[in-house]
PDB file of C-alpha atoms in Angstrom:
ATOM      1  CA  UNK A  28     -32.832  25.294   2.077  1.00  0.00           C
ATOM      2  CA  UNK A  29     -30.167  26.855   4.179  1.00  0.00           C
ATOM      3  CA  UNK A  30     -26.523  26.246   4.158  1.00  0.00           C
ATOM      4  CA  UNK A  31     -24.853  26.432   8.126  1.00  0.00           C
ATOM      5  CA  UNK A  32     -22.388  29.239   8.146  1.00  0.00           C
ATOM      6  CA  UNK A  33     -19.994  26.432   9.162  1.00  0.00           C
ATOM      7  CA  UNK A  34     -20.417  23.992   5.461  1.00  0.00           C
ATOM      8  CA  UNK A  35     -17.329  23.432   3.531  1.00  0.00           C
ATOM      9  CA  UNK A  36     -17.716  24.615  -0.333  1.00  0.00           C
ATOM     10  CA  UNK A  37     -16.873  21.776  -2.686  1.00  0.00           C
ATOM     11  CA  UNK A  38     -14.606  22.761  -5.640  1.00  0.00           C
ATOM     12  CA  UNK A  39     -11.402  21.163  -7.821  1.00  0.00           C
ATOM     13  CA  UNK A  40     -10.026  21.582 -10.926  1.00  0.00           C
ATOM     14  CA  UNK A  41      -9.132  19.174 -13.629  1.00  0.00           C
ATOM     15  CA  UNK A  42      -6.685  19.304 -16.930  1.00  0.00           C
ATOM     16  CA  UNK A  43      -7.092  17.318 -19.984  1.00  0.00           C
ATOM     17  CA  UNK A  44      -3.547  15.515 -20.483  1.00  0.00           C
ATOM     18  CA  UNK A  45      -3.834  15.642 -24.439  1.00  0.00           C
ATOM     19  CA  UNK A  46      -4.079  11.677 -24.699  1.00  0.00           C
ATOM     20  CA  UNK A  47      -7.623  11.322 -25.886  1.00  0.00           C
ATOM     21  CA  UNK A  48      -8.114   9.548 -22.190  1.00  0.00           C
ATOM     22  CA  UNK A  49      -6.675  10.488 -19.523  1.00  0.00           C
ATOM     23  CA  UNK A  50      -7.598  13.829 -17.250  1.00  0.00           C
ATOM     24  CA  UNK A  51      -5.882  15.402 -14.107  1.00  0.00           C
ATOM     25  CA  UNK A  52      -8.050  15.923 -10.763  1.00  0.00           C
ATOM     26  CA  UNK A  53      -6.882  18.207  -7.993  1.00  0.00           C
ATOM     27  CA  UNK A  54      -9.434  19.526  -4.767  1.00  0.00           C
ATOM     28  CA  UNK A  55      -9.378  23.050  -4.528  1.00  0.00           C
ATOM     29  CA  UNK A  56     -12.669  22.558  -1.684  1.00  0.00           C
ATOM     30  CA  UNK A  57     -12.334  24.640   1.308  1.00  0.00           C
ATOM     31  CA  UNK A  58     -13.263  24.521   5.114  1.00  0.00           C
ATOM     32  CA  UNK A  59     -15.073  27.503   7.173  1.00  0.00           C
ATOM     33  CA  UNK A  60     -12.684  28.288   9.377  1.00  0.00           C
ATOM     34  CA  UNK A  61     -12.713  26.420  12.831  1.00  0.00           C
ATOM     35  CA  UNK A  62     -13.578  23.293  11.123  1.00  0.00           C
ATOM     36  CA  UNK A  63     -11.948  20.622   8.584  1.00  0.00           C
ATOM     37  CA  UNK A  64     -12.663  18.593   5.908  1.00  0.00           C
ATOM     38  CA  UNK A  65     -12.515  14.624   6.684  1.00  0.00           C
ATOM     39  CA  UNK A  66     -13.904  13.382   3.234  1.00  0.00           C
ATOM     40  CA  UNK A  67     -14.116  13.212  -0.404  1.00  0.00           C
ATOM     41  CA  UNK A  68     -15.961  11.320  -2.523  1.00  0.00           C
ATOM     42  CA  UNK A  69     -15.344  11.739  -6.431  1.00  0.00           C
ATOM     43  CA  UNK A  70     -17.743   9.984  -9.026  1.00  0.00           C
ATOM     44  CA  UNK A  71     -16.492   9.668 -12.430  1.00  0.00           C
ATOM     45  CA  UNK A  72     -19.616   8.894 -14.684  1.00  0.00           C
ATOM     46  CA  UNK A  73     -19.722   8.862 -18.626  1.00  0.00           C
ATOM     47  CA  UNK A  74     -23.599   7.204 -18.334  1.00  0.00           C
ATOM     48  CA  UNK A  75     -22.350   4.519 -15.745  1.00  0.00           C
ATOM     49  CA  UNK A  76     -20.153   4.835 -13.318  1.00  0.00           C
ATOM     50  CA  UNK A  77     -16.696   4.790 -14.259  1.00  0.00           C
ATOM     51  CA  UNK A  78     -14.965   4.922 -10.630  1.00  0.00           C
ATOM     52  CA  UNK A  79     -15.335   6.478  -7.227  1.00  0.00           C
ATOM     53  CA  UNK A  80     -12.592   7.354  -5.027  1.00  0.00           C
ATOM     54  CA  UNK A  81     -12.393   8.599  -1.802  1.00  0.00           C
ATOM     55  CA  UNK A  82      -9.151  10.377  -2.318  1.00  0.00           C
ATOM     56  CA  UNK A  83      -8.586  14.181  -1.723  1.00  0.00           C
ATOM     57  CA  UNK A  84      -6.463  14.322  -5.499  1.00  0.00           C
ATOM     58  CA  UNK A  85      -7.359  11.505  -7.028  1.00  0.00           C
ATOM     59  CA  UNK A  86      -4.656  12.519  -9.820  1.00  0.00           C
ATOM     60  CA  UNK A  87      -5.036  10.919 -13.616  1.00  0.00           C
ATOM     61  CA  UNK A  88      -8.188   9.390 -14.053  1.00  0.00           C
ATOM     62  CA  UNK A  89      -8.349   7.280 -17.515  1.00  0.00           C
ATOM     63  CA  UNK A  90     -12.249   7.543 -18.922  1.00  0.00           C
ATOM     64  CA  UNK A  91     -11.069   5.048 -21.972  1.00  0.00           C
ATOM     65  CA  UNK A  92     -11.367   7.719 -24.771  1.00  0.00           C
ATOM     66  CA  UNK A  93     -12.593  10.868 -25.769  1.00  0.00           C
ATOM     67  CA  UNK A  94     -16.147  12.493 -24.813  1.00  0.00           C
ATOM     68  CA  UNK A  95     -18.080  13.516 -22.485  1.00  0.00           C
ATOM     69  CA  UNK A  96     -18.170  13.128 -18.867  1.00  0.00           C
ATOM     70  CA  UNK A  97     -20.179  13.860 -15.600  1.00  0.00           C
ATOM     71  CA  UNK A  98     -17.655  14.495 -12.346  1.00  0.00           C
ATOM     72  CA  UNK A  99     -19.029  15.410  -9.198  1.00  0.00           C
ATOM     73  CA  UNK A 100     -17.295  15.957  -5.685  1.00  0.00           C
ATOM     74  CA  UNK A 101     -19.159  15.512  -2.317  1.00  0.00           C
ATOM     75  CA  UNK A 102     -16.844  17.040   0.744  1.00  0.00           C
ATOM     76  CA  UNK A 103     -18.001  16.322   4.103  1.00  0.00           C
ATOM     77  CA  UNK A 104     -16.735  18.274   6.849  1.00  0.00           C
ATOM     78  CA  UNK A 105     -15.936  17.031  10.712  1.00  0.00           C
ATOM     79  CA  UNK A 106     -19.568  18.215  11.678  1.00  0.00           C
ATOM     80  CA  UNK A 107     -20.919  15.929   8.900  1.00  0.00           C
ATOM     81  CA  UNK A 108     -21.640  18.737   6.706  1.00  0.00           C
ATOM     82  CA  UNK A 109     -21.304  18.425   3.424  1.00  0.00           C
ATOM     83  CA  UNK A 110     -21.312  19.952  -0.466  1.00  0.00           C
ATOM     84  CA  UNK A 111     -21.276  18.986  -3.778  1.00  0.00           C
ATOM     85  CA  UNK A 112     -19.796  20.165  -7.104  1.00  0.00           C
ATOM     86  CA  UNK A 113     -20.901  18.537 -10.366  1.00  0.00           C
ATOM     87  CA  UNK A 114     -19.562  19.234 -13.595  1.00  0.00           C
ATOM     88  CA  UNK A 115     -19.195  17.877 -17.416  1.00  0.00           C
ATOM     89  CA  UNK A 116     -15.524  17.032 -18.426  1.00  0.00           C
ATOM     90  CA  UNK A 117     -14.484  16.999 -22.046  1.00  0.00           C
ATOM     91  CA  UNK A 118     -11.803  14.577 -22.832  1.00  0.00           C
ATOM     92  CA  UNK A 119     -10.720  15.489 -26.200  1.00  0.00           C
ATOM     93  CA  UNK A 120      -9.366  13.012 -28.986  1.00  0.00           C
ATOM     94  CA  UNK A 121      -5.609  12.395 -29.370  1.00  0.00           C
ATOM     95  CA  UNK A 122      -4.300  14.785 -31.449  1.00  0.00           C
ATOM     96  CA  UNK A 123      -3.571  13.625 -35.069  1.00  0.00           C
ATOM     97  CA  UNK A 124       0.255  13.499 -36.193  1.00  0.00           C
ATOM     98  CA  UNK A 125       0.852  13.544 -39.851  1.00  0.00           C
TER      99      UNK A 125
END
């Protein structure tokens, strides 16, 4: 399949907080110059759906506990073009405190 010169690229970054639940989102997608991006769509998914947002920075998302988790990101652009970025989170346990 072949991508228009003109699609946006899809792409954030996240930061566990260190709570054993909660993770920072931020979009780092970018538009071909000429054109902008008019949507986001984020699914947070640990098995089932845990939310979807149509924020650009959806900010601190709470998965309710440590583990494993699927996060994807579909821009669409104001020509209707679109791309997605999927990727596995790991939320990591509270840290232990003696």
């Amino acid at each position: 399949q072949t991508v228009p010169p003109t699609a946006p690229t899809a792409d954030f970054n996240w930061t566990d907080l260190g709570d054993g639940d909660h993770v920072l989102f931020t979009d780092d997608s970018t538009a071909v110059t000429g054109t902008t991006l008019t949507s986001w769509s984020w699914t947070f998914d640990g098995g089932e759906v845990i939310n979807m947002l149509s924020e650009q920075n959806p900010g601190s998302i709470s998965f309710g506990g440590a583990g494993n988790y699927v996060v994807s990101l579909r821009v669409t652009n104001n020509l209707g073009q679109s791309d997605t970025m999927m990727t596995m989170v790991t939320v990591e346990p509270e840290p232990v405190t003696p």
